[in-house]
Coordinates of N, CA and C in Angstrom, one line a residue:
M10 N 0.8 -1.1 0.0 CA 0.0 0.0 0.0 C 0.9 1.2 0.0
E11 N 0.5 2.2 -0.8 CA 1.3 3.4 -0.9 C 0.6 4.5 0.0
I12 N 1.5 5.2 0.8 CA 1.0 6.2 1.7 C 1.9 7.5 1.4
N13 N 1.2 8.6 1.2 CA 1.9 9.9 0.9 C 1.6 10.8 2.1
N14 N 2.6 11.4 2.6 CA 2.4 12.4 3.7 C 3.4 13.6 3.5
S15 N 3.1 14.6 4.2 CA 4.1 15.8 4.2 C 4.0 16.5 5.5
F16 N 5.0 17.2 5.8 CA 5.0 18.1 7.0 C 6.0 19.2 6.8
E17 N 5.9 20.2 7.7 CA 6.7 21.4 7.6 C 7.7 21.4 8.7
V18 N 8.9 21.8 8.4 CA 10.0 22.0 9.4 C 10.3 23.5 9.4
P19 N 10.3 24.2 10.5 CA 10.6 25.6 10.5 C 12.0 26.0 10.4
L20 N 12.7 25.4 9.4 CA 14.1 25.7 9.2 C 14.3 25.7 7.7
P21 N 15.3 26.4 7.2 CA 15.6 26.4 5.7 C 16.1 24.9 5.4
P22 N 15.9 24.5 4.1 CA 16.2 23.1 3.7 C 17.5 22.6 4.2
K23 N 18.6 23.4 4.0 CA 19.9 22.8 4.4 C 19.9 22.5 5.9
D24 N 19.4 23.3 6.8 CA 19.3 23.1 8.2 C 18.3 21.9 8.5
A25 N 17.2 21.9 7.8 CA 16.2 20.9 8.1 C 16.8 19.5 7.7
W26 N 17.6 19.5 6.6 CA 18.2 18.2 6.2 C 19.2 17.7 7.2
K27 N 20.0 18.6 7.8 CA 21.0 18.2 8.8 C 20.2 17.7 10.0
T28 N 19.1 18.3 10.4 CA 18.4 17.9 11.6 C 17.7 16.5 11.3
L29 N 17.1 16.4 10.2 CA 16.4 15.1 9.9 C 17.3 13.9 9.7
M30 N 18.5 14.2 9.3 CA 19.5 13.1 9.2 C 20.2 12.7 10.5
D31 N 19.9 13.5 11.6 CA 20.4 13.2 12.9 C 19.4 12.2 13.6
I32 N 19.5 11.0 13.3 CA 18.5 10.0 13.7 C 18.4 9.9 15.3
P33 N 19.5 9.8 16.0 CA 19.4 9.8 17.4 C 18.7 11.0 18.0
R34 N 18.8 12.2 17.4 CA 18.2 13.4 17.8 C 16.7 13.4 17.6
I35 N 16.3 12.9 16.4 CA 14.8 13.0 16.0 C 14.0 11.8 16.4
A36 N 14.6 10.6 16.7 CA 13.9 9.4 17.0 C 12.9 9.6 18.1
P37 N 13.3 10.3 19.2 CA 12.3 10.6 20.3 C 11.1 11.4 19.9
C38 N 11.2 12.1 18.7 CA 10.0 12.9 18.3 C 8.9 12.0 17.7
M39 N 9.3 10.8 17.2 CA 8.3 9.9 16.6 C 7.5 9.2 17.7
P40 N 6.1 9.4 17.8 CA 5.3 8.7 18.8 C 5.5 7.2 18.7
G41 N 5.8 6.6 19.9 CA 5.9 5.2 20.0 C 7.2 4.6 19.5
A42 N 8.2 5.5 19.1 CA 9.4 4.9 18.5 C 10.5 5.0 19.6
E43 N 11.4 4.0 19.5 CA 12.6 3.9 20.4 C 13.8 3.4 19.6
L44 N 14.8 4.2 19.7 CA 16.1 3.8 19.0 C 16.8 2.9 20.0
T45 N 17.1 1.6 19.5 CA 17.7 0.6 20.4 C 19.1 0.4 20.1
G46 N 19.6 0.9 18.9 CA 21.0 0.7 18.6 C 21.4 1.3 17.3
V47 N 22.7 1.7 17.2 CA 23.2 2.2 16.0 C 24.2 1.2 15.4
V48 N 23.9 0.7 14.3 CA 24.8 -0.3 13.6 C 26.0 0.4 12.9
D49 N 25.6 1.4 12.1 CA 26.6 2.3 11.5 C 25.9 3.6 11.1
K50 N 26.6 4.5 10.4 CA 26.0 5.8 10.1 C 24.7 5.7 9.2
D51 N 24.4 4.6 8.6 CA 23.2 4.4 7.8 C 22.2 3.4 8.3
T52 N 22.5 2.7 9.4 CA 21.7 1.6 9.8 C 21.4 1.7 11.3
Y53 N 20.1 1.6 11.6 CA 19.7 1.8 13.0 C 18.7 0.7 13.4
N54 N 18.8 0.2 14.6 CA 17.8 -0.7 15.2 C 16.9 0.0 16.1
G55 N 15.6 -0.4 16.1 CA 14.6 0.2 16.9 C 13.4 -0.5 17.1
K56 N 12.5 0.1 17.9 CA 11.1 -0.5 18.1 C 10.1 0.6 17.8
V57 N 8.9 0.3 17.3 CA 7.8 1.2 17.1 C 6.6 0.5 17.6
S58 N 5.9 1.2 18.5 CA 4.6 0.8 19.0 C 3.5 1.6 18.5
V59 N 2.4 0.9 18.0 CA 1.3 1.6 17.5 C 0.0 1.0 18.1
R60 N -0.9 1.8 18.5 CA -2.2 1.3 19.1 C -3.3 1.6 18.2
L61 N -4.0 0.5 17.7 CA -5.2 0.7 16.9 C -6.4 0.3 17.7
G62 N -7.0 1.2 18.4 CA -8.1 0.8 19.3 C -7.6 -0.1 20.4
P63 N -8.2 -1.3 20.5 CA -7.7 -2.3 21.5 C -6.5 -3.1 21.1
V64 N -6.0 -2.9 19.9 CA -4.9 -3.7 19.5 C -3.6 -2.9 19.5
A65 N -2.7 -3.4 20.3 CA -1.4 -2.8 20.4 C -0.3 -3.6 19.7
L66 N 0.4 -3.0 18.8 CA 1.4 -3.6 17.9 C 2.7 -3.0 18.3
T67 N 3.7 -3.9 18.4 CA 5.1 -3.4 18.6 C 6.0 -4.1 17.6
F68 N 6.6 -3.3 16.8 CA 7.5 -3.9 15.8 C 8.9 -3.6 16.2
A69 N 9.8 -4.6 16.2 CA 11.2 -4.4 16.4 C 11.9 -4.7 15.1
G70 N 12.8 -3.9 14.7 CA 13.5 -4.1 13.4 C 14.6 -3.2 13.2
Q71 N 14.8 -2.9 11.9 CA 16.0 -2.2 11.4 C 15.6 -1.2 10.3
V72 N 16.2 0.0 10.4 CA 16.0 1.0 9.3 C 17.4 1.2 8.7
K73 N 17.4 1.2 7.4 CA 18.7 1.4 6.7 C 18.5 2.4 5.6
F74 N 19.4 3.5 5.6 CA 19.4 4.4 4.4 C 20.1 3.7 3.3
T75 N 19.3 3.5 2.2 CA 19.9 2.8 1.0 C 20.4 3.8 -0.1
D76 N 19.9 5.0 0.0 CA 20.3 6.0 -1.0 C 20.2 7.4 -0.4
V77 N 21.2 8.2 -0.4 CA 21.2 9.5 0.2 C 21.8 10.5 -0.8
D78 N 21.0 11.5 -1.2 CA 21.5 12.5 -2.1 C 21.4 13.8 -1.4
E79 N 22.5 14.1 -0.7 CA 22.5 15.4 0.1 C 22.3 16.6 -0.7
A80 N 22.9 16.7 -1.9 CA 22.8 17.8 -2.8 C 21.3 18.2 -3.2
S81 N 20.5 17.1 -3.4 CA 19.1 17.3 -3.8 C 18.2 17.2 -2.6
F82 N 18.7 16.9 -1.4 CA 17.9 16.7 -0.2 C 16.9 15.6 -0.4
K83 N 17.4 14.4 -0.9 CA 16.6 13.3 -1.1 C 17.2 12.1 -0.4
A84 N 16.4 11.1 0.1 CA 16.9 9.9 0.6 C 15.9 8.8 0.5
R85 N 16.4 7.6 0.5 CA 15.5 6.4 0.5 C 15.9 5.5 1.7
V86 N 14.9 5.0 2.4 CA 15.1 4.2 3.6 C 14.4 2.9 3.4
K87 N 15.0 1.8 3.8 CA 14.3 0.5 3.8 C 14.2 0.2 5.3
A88 N 12.9 -0.1 5.7 CA 12.6 -0.5 7.1 C 11.9 -1.8 7.1
Q89 N 12.3 -2.6 8.1 CA 11.6 -3.9 8.3 C 11.5 -4.2 9.7
G90 N 10.4 -4.8 10.1 CA 10.2 -5.2 11.5 C 9.2 -6.3 11.7
K91 N 9.3 -6.9 12.8 CA 8.4 -8.0 13.2 C 7.7 -7.7 14.5
D92 N 6.4 -8.0 14.5 CA 5.6 -7.8 15.7 C 6.2 -8.7 16.9
S93 N 6.3 -8.1 18.0 CA 6.9 -8.8 19.2 C 6.1 -10.0 19.6
K94 N 4.8 -10.1 19.3 CA 4.0 -11.2 19.7 C 3.9 -12.2 18.5
G95 N 4.6 -12.1 17.5 CA 4.7 -13.0 16.4 C 3.4 -13.0 15.5
R96 N 2.8 -11.8 15.5 CA 1.5 -11.7 14.6 C 1.8 -11.3 13.2
G97 N 3.1 -11.1 12.9 CA 3.4 -10.7 11.5 C 4.5 -9.7 11.5
G98 N 4.6 -9.1 10.3 CA 5.7 -8.1 10.1 C 5.3 -7.0 9.2
A99 N 6.2 -6.1 9.1 CA 6.0 -4.9 8.2 C 7.3 -4.6 7.5
N100 N 7.2 -4.3 6.2 CA 8.4 -3.9 5.4 C 8.0 -2.6 4.7
A101 N 8.9 -1.7 4.7 CA 8.5 -0.4 4.0 C 9.8 0.2 3.3
N102 N 9.5 0.7 2.1 CA 10.5 1.5 1.4 C 9.9 2.9 1.5
V103 N 10.8 3.8 2.0 CA 10.3 5.2 2.3 C 11.2 6.1 1.5
D104 N 10.6 6.9 0.6 CA 11.4 8.0 -0.1 C 10.9 9.3 0.5
F105 N 11.9 10.2 0.8 CA 11.5 11.5 1.2 C 12.5 12.5 0.6
H106 N 11.9 13.7 0.4 CA 12.7 14.8 -0.1 C 12.2 16.1 0.5
L107 N 13.1 17.1 0.5 CA 12.8 18.4 1.1 C 12.7 19.4 0.0
E108 N 11.8 20.4 0.2 CA 11.7 21.5 -0.8 C 11.4 22.7 0.1
P109 N 11.9 23.9 -0.4 CA 11.6 25.1 0.3 C 10.1 25.4 0.4
S110 N 9.7 26.0 1.5 CA 8.3 26.4 1.6 C 8.3 27.8 2.4
P111 N 7.1 28.5 2.4 CA 7.1 29.7 3.1 C 7.4 29.6 4.6
L112 N 7.1 28.4 5.2 CA 7.4 28.2 6.6 C 8.8 27.7 6.9
G113 N 9.6 27.5 5.8 CA 10.9 26.9 6.0 C 11.2 25.8 5.0
T114 N 10.7 24.6 5.3 CA 10.9 23.4 4.5 C 9.7 22.5 4.6
R115 N 9.3 22.0 3.4 CA 8.2 21.0 3.3 C 9.0 19.7 3.1
V116 N 8.6 18.7 3.9 CA 9.2 17.3 3.7 C 8.1 16.5 3.1
L117 N 8.3 15.9 2.0 CA 7.4 15.0 1.3 C 7.9 13.6 1.5
V118 N 6.9 12.8 2.0 CA 7.3 11.4 2.3 C 6.3 10.4 1.5
K119 N 6.9 9.5 0.8 CA 6.2 8.5 0.1 C 6.6 7.1 0.7
T120 N 5.7 6.4 1.2 CA 5.9 5.1 1.8 C 5.2 4.0 1.0
D121 N 6.0 2.9 0.7 CA 5.4 1.7 0.1 C 5.5 0.7 1.2
L122 N 4.3 0.4 1.8 CA 4.2 -0.4 3.0 C 3.6 -1.8 2.7
T123 N 4.3 -2.9 3.2 CA 3.7 -4.2 3.0 C 3.6 -4.9 4.4
L124 N 2.4 -5.3 4.7 CA 2.2 -6.0 6.0 C 2.1 -7.5 5.7
S125 N 2.5 -8.3 6.7 CA 2.4 -9.8 6.5 C 1.9 -10.4 7.8
G126 N 1.4 -11.7 7.7 CA 0.9 -12.4 8.8 C -0.4 -11.8 9.2
A127 N -0.8 -12.1 10.5 CA -2.1 -11.6 11.0 C -2.2 -10.1 10.9
V128 N -1.1 -9.4 11.0 CA -1.0 -7.9 11.0 C -1.6 -7.4 9.6
A129 N -1.4 -8.3 8.6 CA -1.9 -7.8 7.2 C -3.3 -7.6 7.1
Q130 N -4.2 -8.1 8.0 CA -5.6 -7.9 8.0 C -5.9 -6.4 8.2
Y131 N -5.0 -5.7 8.9 CA -5.2 -4.2 9.1 C -5.0 -3.5 7.8
G132 N -4.2 -4.1 6.9 CA -3.9 -3.5 5.6 C -5.2 -3.4 4.7
R133 N -6.1 -4.3 5.0 CA -7.4 -4.3 4.2 C -8.1 -2.9 4.4
A134 N -7.9 -2.3 5.6 CA -8.5 -1.0 5.8 C -7.5 0.0 5.6
S135 N -7.0 0.1 4.3 CA -5.9 1.0 4.0 C -6.2 2.5 4.4
G136 N -7.5 2.9 4.3 CA -7.8 4.2 4.7 C -7.5 4.5 6.2
M137 N -7.7 3.4 7.0 CA -7.4 3.5 8.4 C -5.9 3.6 8.6
I138 N -5.2 2.8 7.9 CA -3.7 2.8 8.0 C -3.2 4.2 7.6
Q139 N -3.7 4.7 6.5 CA -3.3 6.1 6.1 C -3.6 7.1 7.1
D140 N -4.8 7.0 7.7 CA -5.1 8.0 8.8 C -4.2 7.9 10.0
V141 N -3.8 6.7 10.4 CA -2.9 6.5 11.5 C -1.6 7.1 11.1
A142 N -1.1 6.8 9.9 CA 0.2 7.4 9.4 C 0.1 8.9 9.4
Q143 N -1.0 9.5 9.0 CA -1.1 11.0 9.0 C -1.1 11.5 10.4
Q144 N -1.7 10.8 11.4 CA -1.7 11.3 12.8 C -0.3 11.2 13.3
L145 N 0.4 10.1 13.0 CA 1.8 9.9 13.5 C 2.7 11.0 13.0
I146 N 2.6 11.2 11.7 CA 3.5 12.3 11.0 C 3.2 13.6 11.6
G147 N 1.9 13.9 11.9 CA 1.5 15.2 12.5 C 2.1 15.3 13.9
Q148 N 2.0 14.3 14.7 CA 2.6 14.3 16.0 C 4.1 14.4 16.0
F149 N 4.7 13.7 15.0 CA 6.2 13.8 14.9 C 6.6 15.3 14.5
A150 N 5.8 15.9 13.6 CA 6.2 17.3 13.2 C 6.0 18.2 14.4
N151 N 4.9 18.1 15.2 CA 4.7 18.9 16.3 C 5.8 18.7 17.4
N152 N 6.2 17.5 17.6 CA 7.3 17.2 18.6 C 8.6 17.8 18.1
L153 N 8.9 17.7 16.8 CA 10.1 18.2 16.2 C 10.1 19.7 16.4
K154 N 9.0 20.4 16.1 CA 8.9 21.8 16.2 C 9.2 22.2 17.7
A155 N 8.6 21.5 18.6 CA 8.8 21.8 20.0 C 10.3 21.6 20.4
Q156 N 10.9 20.6 19.8 CA 12.4 20.3 20.1 C 13.2 21.4 19.5
L157 N 12.9 22.0 18.3 CA 13.6 23.0 17.7 C 13.4 24.4 18.3
A158 N 12.3 24.6 18.9 CA 11.9 25.9 19.4 C 13.0 26.6 20.3
P159 N 13.6 25.9 21.3 CA 14.5 26.5 22.1 C 15.7 27.1 21.4
S160 N 16.2 26.4 20.4 CA 17.4 26.8 19.6 C 17.0 28.0 18.7
R161 N 15.8 28.1 18.3 CA 15.3 29.2 17.4 C 15.0 30.4 18.3
A162 N 14.5 30.2 19.5 CA 14.1 31.3 20.4 C 15.2 32.1 21.0
G163 N 16.4 31.5 21.1 CA 17.5 32.3 21.7 C 17.7 31.9 23.1
A164 N 18.8 32.3 23.7 CA 19.2 31.9 25.0 C 18.3 32.4 26.1
G165 N 17.7 33.6 26.0 CA 16.9 34.2 27.0 C 15.5 33.7 27.1
A166 N 15.0 33.0 26.1 CA 13.6 32.5 26.1 C 13.5 31.2 26.9
T167 N 12.3 31.1 27.5 CA 11.9 29.8 28.1 C 11.4 28.8 27.1
P168 N 12.1 27.7 27.0 CA 11.7 26.7 25.9 C 10.3 26.1 26.3
P169 N 9.5 25.9 25.2 CA 8.2 25.3 25.5 C 8.4 23.8 25.9
K170 N 7.5 23.3 26.7 CA 7.5 22.0 27.1 C 7.1 21.1 26.0
P171 N 7.9 20.1 25.5 CA 7.4 19.2 24.5 C 6.2 18.4 24.9
Q172 N 5.3 18.2 24.1 CA 4.1 17.4 24.4 C 4.4 15.9 24.3
P173 N 4.0 15.1 25.3 CA 4.3 13.7 25.2 C 3.5 13.1 24.0
P174 N 4.0 12.1 23.4 CA 3.3 11.4 22.3 C 2.0 10.9 22.9
Q175 N 0.9 11.1 22.1 CA -0.4 10.6 22.5 C -0.7 9.3 21.9
A176 N -1.3 8.4 22.6 CA -1.7 7.1 22.1 C -2.9 7.4 21.1
I177 N -2.9 6.6 20.0 CA -4.0 6.8 19.0 C -5.1 6.0 19.5
S178 N -6.2 6.7 20.0 CA -7.3 5.9 20.5 C -8.2 5.5 19.4
G179 N -9.0 4.5 19.6 CA -9.9 4.0 18.6 C -10.9 5.1 18.3
F180 N -11.4 5.8 19.3 CA -12.4 6.8 19.1 C -11.9 8.0 18.2
R181 N -10.7 8.5 18.6 CA -10.0 9.5 17.8 C -9.8 9.0 16.3
L182 N -9.4 7.8 16.2 CA -9.1 7.3 14.9 C -10.4 7.2 14.0
I183 N -11.5 6.8 14.7 CA -12.8 6.7 14.0 C -13.2 8.1 13.5
L184 N -13.1 9.1 14.4 CA -13.4 10.5 14.1 C -12.6 11.0 12.9
A185 N -11.3 10.6 13.0 CA -10.4 11.1 11.9 C -10.8 10.4 10.5
V186 N -11.1 9.1 10.6 CA -11.5 8.4 9.4 C -12.8 9.0 8.8
L187 N -13.7 9.3 9.7 CA -15.0 9.8 9.3 C -14.8 11.2 8.7
A188 N -14.0 12.1 9.4 CA -13.8 13.4 8.9 C -13.1 13.4 7.5
N189 N -12.1 12.5 7.3 CA -11.4 12.4 6.0 C -12.4 11.9 4.9
A190 N -13.2 10.9 5.3 CA -14.2 10.4 4.3 C -15.2 11.5 3.9
L191 N -15.6 12.3 4.8 CA -16.5 13.4 4.5 C -15.8 14.4 3.6
R192 N -14.6 14.8 3.9 CA -13.9 15.7 3.1 C -13.7 15.2 1.7
R193 N -13.4 13.9 1.5 CA -13.2 13.3 0.2 C -14.5 13.3 -0.5
L194 N -15.6 13.0 0.2 CA -16.9 13.0 -0.5 C -17.4 14.3 -1.0
F195 N -17.1 15.4 -0.2 CA -17.5 16.7 -0.6 C -16.5 17.5 -1.3
G196 N -15.4 16.8 -1.8 CA -14.4 17.5 -2.6 C -13.3 18.2 -1.9
G197 N -13.3 18.1 -0.6 CA -12.2 18.8 0.2 C -11.0 17.9 0.2
K198 N -9.8 18.5 0.6 CA -8.6 17.7 0.7 C -8.7 16.8 1.9
P199 N -8.2 15.6 1.8 CA -8.2 14.7 3.0 C -7.2 15.1 4.0

């Protein structure tokens, strides 16, 4: 399944690229993610936990940068993980690139996601998976902005308190799916 997302970083592209390529720095910004090891400059081990209503999934695996074009601010990442309870796995090829925007930098993310095992049944509701991905990217972007705020505010300013990652509740997810379906139905952007 293909998932397309984007988010804004309040930095110029060169600085945003440097920040986004600092995986140990940005990993805590991703809700439910934990960096468990650094294999080399391009390969990282970690865990990602996602809650879909009553179902909690935790994937342990590896992320590897397979192509990095610093001059064009483009990268390709291959990620693979297995659910800790043996219910299946996930493989993803993620392409992202940065472009200038009025707010600093727009990050465009294209994910080709494949689910296997019992976890694959969630893939049947691809709209739900896309909505969860959109919520996770939104929370990541907000956490990253909070992390960057102290350095942009200057030494005399009081840094804002980063918001803890929120669990994705089934109720919030249903509301998000319903809202996106209505926007699509009436011609608005999802």
